[in-house]
Structure formats: structure tokens, C-alpha cells
Amino acid sequence: MECAKVTTIVMSFIEPARANNLNAFKYLYTLLLYMPYSKDELTGIEQLTPSSPLIQKKCSGIIDDNLELQNPPENLTV
């Protein structure tokens, strides 16, 4: 039962990413990298949605042969 819940949660992030033509791995990586810096503020969290310009810039392209991982941010720009 727990496995089904975890799968549902992960897929709730992946499917919107795919719908926005994002690389799902890069999106999850970026989401986990930036989320601690959003400080649970609405403006910070909105920047982590699949349609935000920040995410579109960092994670665009479903297929990416040359995956470059980002460094952790010092501050999430609002």
C-alpha cells in the first residue's frame, strides 16, 4: 500500500512536467534542489511549478543527452 502512495506522489510531479515538455529527471532534481530554499512562501513555490520561467529554462526538453546538474542555489530569487 505504501508503494502505491509513493508512486502516486512521484507521478503527480512527473506527469505535469511531461505535459510541459520538461525533462522529468531534471525537473525532479531541480525541484528537490530548490524546494528547501523556497521557505514555503507562495511566490517561491510558484517558481517551482512546471510552467514557471525558471523551470522552463532549467528543465526544458524531454530528451536530453547532455544532462548538466546545477549547483544548489544560495537563495531562490523571487
PDB file with SEQRES, HELIX, SHEET and CRYST1 records, atoms N, CA, C and O in Angstrom:
SEQRES   1 A   78  MET GLU CYS ALA LYS VAL THR THR ILE VAL MET SER PHE          
SEQRES   2 A   78  ILE GLU PRO ALA ARG ALA ASN ASN LEU ASN ALA PHE LYS          
SEQRES   3 A   78  TYR LEU TYR THR LEU LEU LEU TYR MET PRO TYR SER LYS          
SEQRES   4 A   78  ASP GLU LEU THR GLY ILE GLU GLN LEU THR PRO SER SER          
SEQRES   5 A   78  PRO LEU ILE GLN LYS LYS CYS SER GLY ILE ILE ASP ASP          
SEQRES   6 A   78  ASN LEU GLU LEU GLN ASN PRO PRO GLU ASN LEU THR VAL          
HELIX    1 AA1 GLU A    2  ALA A   19  1                                  18    
HELIX    2 AA2 ALA A   24  TYR A   34  1                                  11    
HELIX    3 AA3 MET A   35  TYR A   37  5                                   3    
HELIX    4 AA4 LEU A   42  GLU A   46  1                                   5    
HELIX    5 AA5 PRO A   53  CYS A   59  1                                   7    
CRYST1    1.000    1.000    1.000  90.00  90.00  90.00 P 1           1          
ATOM      1  N   MET A   1       0.821  -1.196   0.000  1.00  0.00           N  
ATOM      2  CA  MET A   1       0.000   0.000   0.000  1.00  0.00           C  
ATOM      3  C   MET A   1       0.864   1.259   0.000  1.00  0.00           C  
ATOM      4  O   MET A   1       0.557   2.206  -0.724  1.00  0.00           O  
ATOM      5  N   GLU A   2       1.939   1.295   0.796  1.00  0.00           N  
ATOM      6  CA  GLU A   2       2.827   2.459   0.839  1.00  0.00           C  
ATOM      7  C   GLU A   2       3.460   2.720  -0.519  1.00  0.00           C  
ATOM      8  O   GLU A   2       3.598   3.869  -0.936  1.00  0.00           O  
ATOM      9  N   CYS A   3       3.840   1.662  -1.199  1.00  0.00           N  
ATOM     10  CA  CYS A   3       4.481   1.808  -2.506  1.00  0.00           C  
ATOM     11  C   CYS A   3       3.535   2.504  -3.484  1.00  0.00           C  
ATOM     12  O   CYS A   3       3.970   3.345  -4.271  1.00  0.00           O  
ATOM     13  N   ALA A   4       2.272   2.167  -3.442  1.00  0.00           N  
ATOM     14  CA  ALA A   4       1.288   2.795  -4.321  1.00  0.00           C  
ATOM     15  C   ALA A   4       1.155   4.284  -4.022  1.00  0.00           C  
ATOM     16  O   ALA A   4       1.015   5.087  -4.944  1.00  0.00           O  
ATOM     17  N   LYS A   5       1.198   4.661  -2.753  1.00  0.00           N  
ATOM     18  CA  LYS A   5       1.104   6.067  -2.375  1.00  0.00           C  
ATOM     19  C   LYS A   5       2.321   6.851  -2.873  1.00  0.00           C  
ATOM     20  O   LYS A   5       2.187   7.951  -3.408  1.00  0.00           O  
ATOM     21  N   VAL A   6       3.494   6.275  -2.690  1.00  0.00           N  
ATOM     22  CA  VAL A   6       4.730   6.934  -3.128  1.00  0.00           C  
ATOM     23  C   VAL A   6       4.730   7.088  -4.648  1.00  0.00           C  
ATOM     24  O   VAL A   6       5.099   8.143  -5.163  1.00  0.00           O  
ATOM     25  N   THR A   7       4.327   6.065  -5.351  1.00  0.00           N  
ATOM     26  CA  THR A   7       4.265   6.114  -6.809  1.00  0.00           C  
ATOM     27  C   THR A   7       3.303   7.203  -7.264  1.00  0.00           C  
ATOM     28  O   THR A   7       3.598   7.940  -8.204  1.00  0.00           O  
ATOM     29  N   THR A   8       2.172   7.306  -6.612  1.00  0.00           N  
ATOM     30  CA  THR A   8       1.193   8.337  -6.954  1.00  0.00           C  
ATOM     31  C   THR A   8       1.762   9.727  -6.740  1.00  0.00           C  
ATOM     32  O   THR A   8       1.560  10.613  -7.571  1.00  0.00           O  
ATOM     33  N   ILE A   9       2.463   9.929  -5.650  1.00  0.00           N  
ATOM     34  CA  ILE A   9       3.061  11.239  -5.373  1.00  0.00           C  
ATOM     35  C   ILE A   9       4.103  11.591  -6.425  1.00  0.00           C  
ATOM     36  O   ILE A   9       4.099  12.703  -6.953  1.00  0.00           O  
ATOM     37  N   VAL A  10       4.989  10.662  -6.731  1.00  0.00           N  
ATOM     38  CA  VAL A  10       6.041  10.923  -7.722  1.00  0.00           C  
ATOM     39  C   VAL A  10       5.428  11.195  -9.089  1.00  0.00           C  
ATOM     40  O   VAL A  10       5.858  12.110  -9.791  1.00  0.00           O  
ATOM     41  N   MET A  11       4.435  10.414  -9.470  1.00  0.00           N  
ATOM     42  CA  MET A  11       3.800  10.616 -10.773  1.00  0.00           C  
ATOM     43  C   MET A  11       3.040  11.931 -10.844  1.00  0.00           C  
ATOM     44  O   MET A  11       2.866  12.484 -11.930  1.00  0.00           O  
ATOM     45  N   SER A  12       2.582  12.445  -9.694  1.00  0.00           N  
ATOM     46  CA  SER A  12       1.890  13.742  -9.693  1.00  0.00           C  
ATOM     47  C   SER A  12       2.861  14.879 -10.012  1.00  0.00           C  
ATOM     48  O   SER A  12       2.431  15.970 -10.384  1.00  0.00           O  
ATOM     49  N   PHE A  13       4.149  14.636  -9.872  1.00  0.00           N  
ATOM     50  CA  PHE A  13       5.156  15.613 -10.291  1.00  0.00           C  
ATOM     51  C   PHE A  13       5.598  15.367 -11.730  1.00  0.00           C  
ATOM     52  O   PHE A  13       5.813  16.317 -12.483  1.00  0.00           O  
ATOM     53  N   ILE A  14       5.732  14.119 -12.109  1.00  0.00           N  
ATOM     54  CA  ILE A  14       6.258  13.771 -13.426  1.00  0.00           C  
ATOM     55  C   ILE A  14       5.291  14.096 -14.553  1.00  0.00           C  
ATOM     56  O   ILE A  14       5.706  14.648 -15.572  1.00  0.00           O  
ATOM     57  N   GLU A  15       4.026  13.772 -14.401  1.00  0.00           N  
ATOM     58  CA  GLU A  15       3.062  13.984 -15.490  1.00  0.00           C  
ATOM     59  C   GLU A  15       2.910  15.461 -15.866  1.00  0.00           C  
ATOM     60  O   GLU A  15       2.911  15.762 -17.060  1.00  0.00           O  
ATOM     61  N   PRO A  16       2.779  16.403 -14.919  1.00  0.00           N  
ATOM     62  CA  PRO A  16       2.734  17.812 -15.331  1.00  0.00           C  
ATOM     63  C   PRO A  16       4.040  18.266 -15.992  1.00  0.00           C  
ATOM     64  O   PRO A  16       4.020  19.107 -16.890  1.00  0.00           O  
ATOM     65  N   ALA A  17       5.160  17.718 -15.553  1.00  0.00           N  
ATOM     66  CA  ALA A  17       6.438  18.048 -16.182  1.00  0.00           C  
ATOM     67  C   ALA A  17       6.437  17.581 -17.636  1.00  0.00           C  
ATOM     68  O   ALA A  17       6.835  18.323 -18.534  1.00  0.00           O  
ATOM     69  N   ARG A  18       5.997  16.380 -17.856  1.00  0.00           N  
ATOM     70  CA  ARG A  18       5.940  15.853 -19.224  1.00  0.00           C  
ATOM     71  C   ARG A  18       4.963  16.648 -20.076  1.00  0.00           C  
ATOM     72  O   ARG A  18       5.217  16.880 -21.258  1.00  0.00           O  
ATOM     73  N   ALA A  19       3.845  17.069 -19.486  1.00  0.00           N  
ATOM     74  CA  ALA A  19       2.850  17.859 -20.217  1.00  0.00           C  
ATOM     75  C   ALA A  19       3.416  19.217 -20.636  1.00  0.00           C  
ATOM     76  O   ALA A  19       2.951  19.808 -21.610  1.00  0.00           O  
ATOM     77  N   ASN A  20       4.407  19.709 -19.911  1.00  0.00           N  
ATOM     78  CA  ASN A  20       5.056  20.985 -20.229  1.00  0.00           C  
ATOM     79  C   ASN A  20       6.366  20.793 -20.985  1.00  0.00           C  
ATOM     80  O   ASN A  20       7.192  21.704 -21.042  1.00  0.00           O  
ATOM     81  N   ASN A  21       6.557  19.615 -21.564  1.00  0.00           N  
ATOM     82  CA  ASN A  21       7.757  19.284 -22.350  1.00  0.00           C  
ATOM     83  C   ASN A  21       9.049  19.466 -21.573  1.00  0.00           C  
ATOM     84  O   ASN A  21      10.034  19.982 -22.101  1.00  0.00           O  
ATOM     85  N   LEU A  22       9.041  19.038 -20.315  1.00  0.00           N  
ATOM     86  CA  LEU A  22      10.237  19.113 -19.478  1.00  0.00           C  
ATOM     87  C   LEU A  22      10.893  17.752 -19.373  1.00  0.00           C  
ATOM     88  O   LEU A  22      10.233  16.721 -19.511  1.00  0.00           O  
ATOM     89  N   ASN A  23      12.183  17.752 -19.129  1.00  0.00           N  
ATOM     90  CA  ASN A  23      12.903  16.530 -18.811  1.00  0.00           C  
ATOM     91  C   ASN A  23      12.516  16.181 -17.371  1.00  0.00           C  
ATOM     92  O   ASN A  23      12.849  16.923 -16.447  1.00  0.00           O  
ATOM     93  N   ALA A  24      11.826  15.072 -17.177  1.00  0.00           N  
ATOM     94  CA  ALA A  24      11.278  14.714 -15.869  1.00  0.00           C  
ATOM     95  C   ALA A  24      12.370  14.558 -14.811  1.00  0.00           C  
ATOM     96  O   ALA A  24      12.191  14.983 -13.670  1.00  0.00           O  
ATOM     97  N   PHE A  25      13.498  13.952 -15.182  1.00  0.00           N  
ATOM     98  CA  PHE A  25      14.583  13.782 -14.218  1.00  0.00           C  
ATOM     99  C   PHE A  25      15.133  15.136 -13.782  1.00  0.00           C  
ATOM    100  O   PHE A  25      15.320  15.387 -12.591  1.00  0.00           O  
ATOM    101  N   LYS A  26      15.392  16.013 -14.764  1.00  0.00           N  
ATOM    102  CA  LYS A  26      15.909  17.342 -14.434  1.00  0.00           C  
ATOM    103  C   LYS A  26      14.907  18.127 -13.594  1.00  0.00           C  
ATOM    104  O   LYS A  26      15.301  18.873 -12.697  1.00  0.00           O  
ATOM    105  N   TYR A  27      13.610  17.965 -13.876  1.00  0.00           N  
ATOM    106  CA  TYR A  27      12.594  18.676 -13.105  1.00  0.00           C  
ATOM    107  C   TYR A  27      12.581  18.197 -11.657  1.00  0.00           C  
ATOM    108  O   TYR A  27      12.572  19.015 -10.737  1.00  0.00           O  
ATOM    109  N   LEU A  28      12.581  16.883 -11.446  1.00  0.00           N  
ATOM    110  CA  LEU A  28      12.588  16.366 -10.070  1.00  0.00           C  
ATOM    111  C   LEU A  28      13.862  16.783  -9.344  1.00  0.00           C  
ATOM    112  O   LEU A  28      13.820  17.156  -8.171  1.00  0.00           O  
ATOM    113  N   TYR A  29      14.985  16.721 -10.036  1.00  0.00           N  
ATOM    114  CA  TYR A  29      16.254  17.131  -9.432  1.00  0.00           C  
ATOM    115  C   TYR A  29      16.207  18.609  -9.035  1.00  0.00           C  
ATOM    116  O   TYR A  29      16.574  18.966  -7.916  1.00  0.00           O  
ATOM    117  N   THR A  30      15.758  19.462  -9.951  1.00  0.00           N  
ATOM    118  CA  THR A  30      15.685  20.895  -9.683  1.00  0.00           C  
ATOM    119  C   THR A  30      14.686  21.185  -8.575  1.00  0.00           C  
ATOM    120  O   THR A  30      14.940  22.028  -7.715  1.00  0.00           O  
ATOM    121  N   LEU A  31      13.563  20.501  -8.590  1.00  0.00           N  
ATOM    122  CA  LEU A  31      12.542  20.677  -7.558  1.00  0.00           C  
ATOM    123  C   LEU A  31      13.103  20.354  -6.177  1.00  0.00           C  
ATOM    124  O   LEU A  31      12.920  21.120  -5.231  1.00  0.00           O  
ATOM    125  N   LEU A  32      13.777  19.231  -6.069  1.00  0.00           N  
ATOM    126  CA  LEU A  32      14.353  18.844  -4.781  1.00  0.00           C  
ATOM    127  C   LEU A  32      15.511  19.751  -4.377  1.00  0.00           C  
ATOM    128  O   LEU A  32      15.748  19.965  -3.189  1.00  0.00           O  
ATOM    129  N   LEU A  33      16.227  20.281  -5.357  1.00  0.00           N  
ATOM    130  CA  LEU A  33      17.343  21.174  -5.073  1.00  0.00           C  
ATOM    131  C   LEU A  33      16.869  22.537  -4.569  1.00  0.00           C  
ATOM    132  O   LEU A  33      17.445  23.086  -3.630  1.00  0.00           O  
ATOM    133  N   TYR A  34      15.825  23.081  -5.189  1.00  0.00           N  
ATOM    134  CA  TYR A  34      15.368  24.424  -4.865  1.00  0.00           C  
ATOM    135  C   TYR A  34      14.313  24.471  -3.763  1.00  0.00           C  
ATOM    136  O   TYR A  34      14.156  25.503  -3.111  1.00  0.00           O  
ATOM    137  N   MET A  35      13.595  23.384  -3.544  1.00  0.00           N  
ATOM    138  CA  MET A  35      12.488  23.412  -2.589  1.00  0.00           C  
ATOM    139  C   MET A  35      12.886  23.871  -1.185  1.00  0.00           C  
ATOM    140  O   MET A  35      12.139  24.642  -0.582  1.00  0.00           O  
ATOM    141  N   PRO A  36      14.018  23.441  -0.636  1.00  0.00           N  
ATOM    142  CA  PRO A  36      14.379  23.920   0.711  1.00  0.00           C  
ATOM    143  C   PRO A  36      14.580  25.432   0.782  1.00  0.00           C  
ATOM    144  O   PRO A  36      14.473  26.021   1.858  1.00  0.00           O  
ATOM    145  N   TYR A  37      14.870  26.064  -0.356  1.00  0.00           N  
ATOM    146  CA  TYR A  37      15.130  27.492  -0.375  1.00  0.00           C  
ATOM    147  C   TYR A  37      13.872  28.317  -0.641  1.00  0.00           C  
ATOM    148  O   TYR A  37      13.918  29.546  -0.590  1.00  0.00           O  
ATOM    149  N   SER A  38      12.756  27.656  -0.923  1.00  0.00           N  
ATOM    150  CA  SER A  38      11.521  28.397  -1.207  1.00  0.00           C  
ATOM    151  C   SER A  38      10.893  28.953   0.061  1.00  0.00           C  
ATOM    152  O   SER A  38      10.063  29.859  -0.010  1.00  0.00           O  
ATOM    153  N   LYS A  39      11.273  28.429   1.217  1.00  0.00           N  
ATOM    154  CA  LYS A  39      10.814  28.890   2.523  1.00  0.00           C  
ATOM    155  C   LYS A  39       9.292  28.849   2.644  1.00  0.00           C  
ATOM    156  O   LYS A  39       8.703  29.639   3.382  1.00  0.00           O  
ATOM    157  N   ASP A  40       8.665  27.937   1.924  1.00  0.00           N  
ATOM    158  CA  ASP A  40       7.217  27.737   1.960  1.00  0.00           C  
ATOM    159  C   ASP A  40       6.420  29.002   1.651  1.00  0.00           C  
ATOM    160  O   ASP A  40       5.258  29.109   2.042  1.00  0.00           O  
ATOM    161  N   GLU A  41       7.023  29.949   0.962  1.00  0.00           N  
ATOM    162  CA  GLU A  41       6.312  31.149   0.541  1.00  0.00           C  
ATOM    163  C   GLU A  41       5.678  30.874  -0.812  1.00  0.00           C  
ATOM    164  O   GLU A  41       6.254  30.180  -1.649  1.00  0.00           O  
ATOM    165  N   LEU A  42       4.488  31.422  -1.020  1.00  0.00           N  
ATOM    166  CA  LEU A  42       3.760  31.163  -2.250  1.00  0.00           C  
ATOM    167  C   LEU A  42       4.546  31.570  -3.482  1.00  0.00           C  
ATOM    168  O   LEU A  42       4.539  30.850  -4.481  1.00  0.00           O  
ATOM    169  N   THR A  43       5.228  32.713  -3.432  1.00  0.00           N  
ATOM    170  CA  THR A  43       5.983  33.156  -4.598  1.00  0.00           C  
ATOM    171  C   THR A  43       7.141  32.214  -4.905  1.00  0.00           C  
ATOM    172  O   THR A  43       7.443  31.968  -6.072  1.00  0.00           O  
ATOM    173  N   GLY A  44       7.790  31.689  -3.876  1.00  0.00           N  
ATOM    174  CA  GLY A  44       8.875  30.741  -4.095  1.00  0.00           C  
ATOM    175  C   GLY A  44       8.378  29.419  -4.638  1.00  0.00           C  
ATOM    176  O   GLY A  44       9.005  28.826  -5.515  1.00  0.00           O  
ATOM    177  N   ILE A  45       7.259  28.960  -4.121  1.00  0.00           N  
ATOM    178  CA  ILE A  45       6.691  27.686  -4.578  1.00  0.00           C  
ATOM    179  C   ILE A  45       6.178  27.816  -6.007  1.00  0.00           C  
ATOM    180  O   ILE A  45       6.304  26.878  -6.794  1.00  0.00           O  
ATOM    181  N   GLU A  46       5.599  28.968  -6.356  1.00  0.00           N  
ATOM    182  CA  GLU A  46       5.109  29.174  -7.722  1.00  0.00           C  
ATOM    183  C   GLU A  46       6.245  29.116  -8.738  1.00  0.00           C  
ATOM    184  O   GLU A  46       6.029  28.725  -9.885  1.00  0.00           O  
ATOM    185  N   GLN A  47       7.444  29.498  -8.330  1.00  0.00           N  
ATOM    186  CA  GLN A  47       8.590  29.434  -9.245  1.00  0.00           C  
ATOM    187  C   GLN A  47       9.024  28.001  -9.513  1.00  0.00           C  
ATOM    188  O   GLN A  47       9.823  27.758 -10.417  1.00  0.00           O  
ATOM    189  N   LEU A  48       8.514  27.058  -8.750  1.00  0.00           N  
ATOM    190  CA  LEU A  48       8.885  25.658  -8.939  1.00  0.00           C  
ATOM    191  C   LEU A  48       7.829  24.866  -9.704  1.00  0.00           C  
ATOM    192  O   LEU A  48       7.961  23.651  -9.853  1.00  0.00           O  
ATOM    193  N   THR A  49       6.791  25.532 -10.189  1.00  0.00           N  
ATOM    194  CA  THR A  49       5.778  24.846 -10.980  1.00  0.00           C  
ATOM    195  C   THR A  49       6.317  24.582 -12.384  1.00  0.00           C  
ATOM    196  O   THR A  49       7.190  25.314 -12.851  1.00  0.00           O  
ATOM    197  N   PRO A  50       5.819  23.555 -13.065  1.00  0.00           N  
ATOM    198  CA  PRO A  50       6.340  23.218 -14.395  1.00  0.00           C  
ATOM    199  C   PRO A  50       6.218  24.344 -15.425  1.00  0.00           C  
ATOM    200  O   PRO A  50       6.994  24.379 -16.381  1.00  0.00           O  
ATOM    201  N   SER A  51       5.278  25.249 -15.256  1.00  0.00           N  
ATOM    202  CA  SER A  51       5.096  26.318 -16.247  1.00  0.00           C  
ATOM    203  C   SER A  51       5.885  27.584 -15.925  1.00  0.00           C  
ATOM    204  O   SER A  51       5.840  28.537 -16.703  1.00  0.00           O  
ATOM    205  N   SER A  52       6.599  27.624 -14.815  1.00  0.00           N  
ATOM    206  CA  SER A  52       7.332  28.845 -14.448  1.00  0.00           C  
ATOM    207  C   SER A  52       8.546  29.047 -15.366  1.00  0.00           C  
ATOM    208  O   SER A  52       9.121  28.074 -15.855  1.00  0.00           O  
ATOM    209  N   PRO A  53       8.933  30.297 -15.597  1.00  0.00           N  
ATOM    210  CA  PRO A  53      10.097  30.571 -16.465  1.00  0.00           C  
ATOM    211  C   PRO A  53      11.393  29.939 -15.939  1.00  0.00           C  
ATOM    212  O   PRO A  53      12.213  29.472 -16.729  1.00  0.00           O  
ATOM    213  N   LEU A  54      11.581  29.920 -14.632  1.00  0.00           N  
ATOM    214  CA  LEU A  54      12.785  29.316 -14.041  1.00  0.00           C  
ATOM    215  C   LEU A  54      12.877  27.837 -14.403  1.00  0.00           C  
ATOM    216  O   LEU A  54      13.926  27.369 -14.846  1.00  0.00           O  
ATOM    217  N   ILE A  55      11.805  27.117 -14.220  1.00  0.00           N  
ATOM    218  CA  ILE A  55      11.785  25.674 -14.506  1.00  0.00           C  
ATOM    219  C   ILE A  55      11.862  25.432 -16.009  1.00  0.00           C  
ATOM    220  O   ILE A  55      12.560  24.519 -16.448  1.00  0.00           O  
ATOM    221  N   GLN A  56      11.158  26.232 -16.802  1.00  0.00           N  
ATOM    222  CA  GLN A  56      11.218  26.071 -18.251  1.00  0.00           C  
ATOM    223  C   GLN A  56      12.648  26.237 -18.761  1.00  0.00           C  
ATOM    224  O   GLN A  56      13.080  25.526 -19.668  1.00  0.00           O  
ATOM    225  N   LYS A  57      13.376  27.181 -18.170  1.00  0.00           N  
ATOM    226  CA  LYS A  57      14.762  27.432 -18.592  1.00  0.00           C  
ATOM    227  C   LYS A  57      15.682  26.280 -18.193  1.00  0.00           C  
ATOM    228  O   LYS A  57      16.517  25.855 -18.991  1.00  0.00           O  
ATOM    229  N   LYS A  58      15.540  25.776 -16.980  1.00  0.00           N  
ATOM    230  CA  LYS A  58      16.459  24.766 -16.458  1.00  0.00           C  
ATOM    231  C   LYS A  58      16.125  23.343 -16.897  1.00  0.00           C  
ATOM    232  O   LYS A  58      17.007  22.485 -16.912  1.00  0.00           O  
ATOM    233  N   CYS A  59      14.874  23.078 -17.252  1.00  0.00           N  
ATOM    234  CA  CYS A  59      14.462  21.681 -17.463  1.00  0.00           C  
ATOM    235  C   CYS A  59      13.795  21.419 -18.804  1.00  0.00           C  
ATOM    236  O   CYS A  59      13.220  20.347 -18.991  1.00  0.00           O  
ATOM    237  N   SER A  60      13.849  22.347 -19.737  1.00  0.00           N  
ATOM    238  CA  SER A  60      13.138  22.145 -20.990  1.00  0.00           C  
ATOM    239  C   SER A  60      13.782  21.036 -21.818  1.00  0.00           C  
ATOM    240  O   SER A  60      14.981  20.775 -21.720  1.00  0.00           O  
ATOM    241  N   GLY A  61      12.965  20.405 -22.621  1.00  0.00           N  
ATOM    242  CA  GLY A  61      13.416  19.332 -23.488  1.00  0.00           C  
ATOM    243  C   GLY A  61      13.215  17.974 -22.866  1.00  0.00           C  
ATOM    244  O   GLY A  61      13.853  17.636 -21.869  1.00  0.00           O  
ATOM    245  N   ILE A  62      12.325  17.192 -23.453  1.00  0.00           N  
ATOM    246  CA  ILE A  62      12.033  15.864 -22.918  1.00  0.00           C  
ATOM    247  C   ILE A  62      13.259  14.967 -23.030  1.00  0.00           C  
ATOM    248  O   ILE A  62      13.582  14.235 -22.095  1.00  0.00           O  
ATOM    249  N   ILE A  63      13.936  15.022 -24.160  1.00  0.00           N  
ATOM    250  CA  ILE A  63      15.127  14.204 -24.365  1.00  0.00           C  
ATOM    251  C   ILE A  63      16.346  15.104 -24.239  1.00  0.00           C  
ATOM    252  O   ILE A  63      16.436  16.146 -24.888  1.00  0.00           O  
ATOM    253  N   ASP A  64      17.274  14.690 -23.401  1.00  0.00           N  
ATOM    254  CA  ASP A  64      18.479  15.479 -23.174  1.00  0.00           C  
ATOM    255  C   ASP A  64      19.649  14.519 -22.987  1.00  0.00           C  
ATOM    256  O   ASP A  64      19.772  13.865 -21.951  1.00  0.00           O  
ATOM    257  N   ASP A  65      20.507  14.444 -24.005  1.00  0.00           N  
ATOM    258  CA  ASP A  65      21.646  13.535 -23.928  1.00  0.00           C  
ATOM    259  C   ASP A  65      22.753  14.075 -23.033  1.00  0.00           C  
ATOM    260  O   ASP A  65      23.528  13.304 -22.468  1.00  0.00           O  
ATOM    261  N   ASN A  66      22.831  15.390 -22.901  1.00  0.00           N  
ATOM    262  CA  ASN A  66      23.900  16.015 -22.142  1.00  0.00           C  
ATOM    263  C   ASN A  66      23.301  16.655 -20.890  1.00  0.00           C  
ATOM    264  O   ASN A  66      23.020  17.854 -20.877  1.00  0.00           O  
ATOM    265  N   LEU A  67      23.109  15.873 -19.864  1.00  0.00           N  
ATOM    266  CA  LEU A  67      22.486  16.351 -18.639  1.00  0.00           C  
ATOM    267  C   LEU A  67      23.521  17.035 -17.761  1.00  0.00           C  
ATOM    268  O   LEU A  67      24.475  16.407 -17.304  1.00  0.00           O  
ATOM    269  N   GLU A  68      23.325  18.325 -17.531  1.00  0.00           N  
ATOM    270  CA  GLU A  68      24.211  19.077 -16.657  1.00  0.00           C  
ATOM    271  C   GLU A  68      23.442  19.408 -15.384  1.00  0.00           C  
ATOM    272  O   GLU A  68      22.437  20.116 -15.432  1.00  0.00           O  
ATOM    273  N   LEU A  69      23.905  18.904 -14.256  1.00  0.00           N  
ATOM    274  CA  LEU A  69      23.233  19.146 -12.990  1.00  0.00           C  
ATOM    275  C   LEU A  69      23.679  20.488 -12.428  1.00  0.00           C  
ATOM    276  O   LEU A  69      24.836  20.883 -12.567  1.00  0.00           O  
ATOM    277  N   GLN A  70      22.733  21.189 -11.785  1.00  0.00           N  
ATOM    278  CA  GLN A  70      23.025  22.502 -11.244  1.00  0.00           C  
ATOM    279  C   GLN A  70      23.591  22.386  -9.847  1.00  0.00           C  
ATOM    280  O   GLN A  70      23.426  21.368  -9.176  1.00  0.00           O  
ATOM    281  N   ASN A  71      24.259  23.436  -9.419  1.00  0.00           N  
ATOM    282  CA  ASN A  71      24.720  23.547  -8.046  1.00  0.00           C  
ATOM    283  C   ASN A  71      23.570  24.043  -7.185  1.00  0.00           C  
ATOM    284  O   ASN A  71      22.678  24.723  -7.692  1.00  0.00           O  
ATOM    285  N   PRO A  72      23.566  23.723  -5.900  1.00  0.00           N  
ATOM    286  CA  PRO A  72      22.497  24.226  -5.034  1.00  0.00           C  
ATOM    287  C   PRO A  72      22.511  25.746  -5.001  1.00  0.00           C  
ATOM    288  O   PRO A  72      23.581  26.350  -4.921  1.00  0.00           O  
ATOM    289  N   PRO A  73      21.342  26.375  -5.060  1.00  0.00           N  
ATOM    290  CA  PRO A  73      21.286  27.831  -5.038  1.00  0.00           C  
ATOM    291  C   PRO A  73      21.561  28.395  -3.657  1.00  0.00           C  
ATOM    292  O   PRO A  73      21.301  27.747  -2.643  1.00  0.00           O  
ATOM    293  N   GLU A  74      22.087  29.600  -3.631  1.00  0.00           N  
ATOM    294  CA  GLU A  74      22.256  30.258  -2.331  1.00  0.00           C  
ATOM    295  C   GLU A  74      20.935  30.808  -1.867  1.00  0.00           C  
ATOM    296  O   GLU A  74      20.614  30.747  -0.680  1.00  0.00           O  
ATOM    297  N   ASN A  75      20.167  31.342  -2.785  1.00  0.00           N  
ATOM    298  CA  ASN A  75      18.875  31.927  -2.463  1.00  0.00           C  
ATOM    299  C   ASN A  75      17.958  31.743  -3.664  1.00  0.00           C  
ATOM    300  O   ASN A  75      18.406  31.878  -4.802  1.00  0.00           O  
ATOM    301  N   LEU A  76      16.718  31.444  -3.442  1.00  0.00           N  
ATOM    302  CA  LEU A  76      15.754  31.344  -4.518  1.00  0.00           C  
ATOM    303  C   LEU A  76      15.265  32.754  -4.827  1.00  0.00           C  
ATOM    304  O   LEU A  76      14.676  33.414  -3.972  1.00  0.00           O  
ATOM    305  N   THR A  77      15.510  33.210  -6.046  1.00  0.00           N  
ATOM    306  CA  THR A  77      15.138  34.568  -6.429  1.00  0.00           C  
ATOM    307  C   THR A  77      13.641  34.660  -6.599  1.00  0.00           C  
ATOM    308  O   THR A  77      13.038  33.860  -7.314  1.00  0.00           O  
ATOM    309  N   VAL A  78      13.052  35.621  -5.954  1.00  0.00           N  
ATOM    310  CA  VAL A  78      11.594  35.804  -6.034  1.00  0.00           C  
ATOM    311  C   VAL A  78      11.280  36.839  -7.066  1.00  0.00           C  
ATOM    312  O   VAL A  78      10.111  37.148  -7.295  1.00  0.00           O  
TER     313      VAL A  78                                                      
END                                                                             
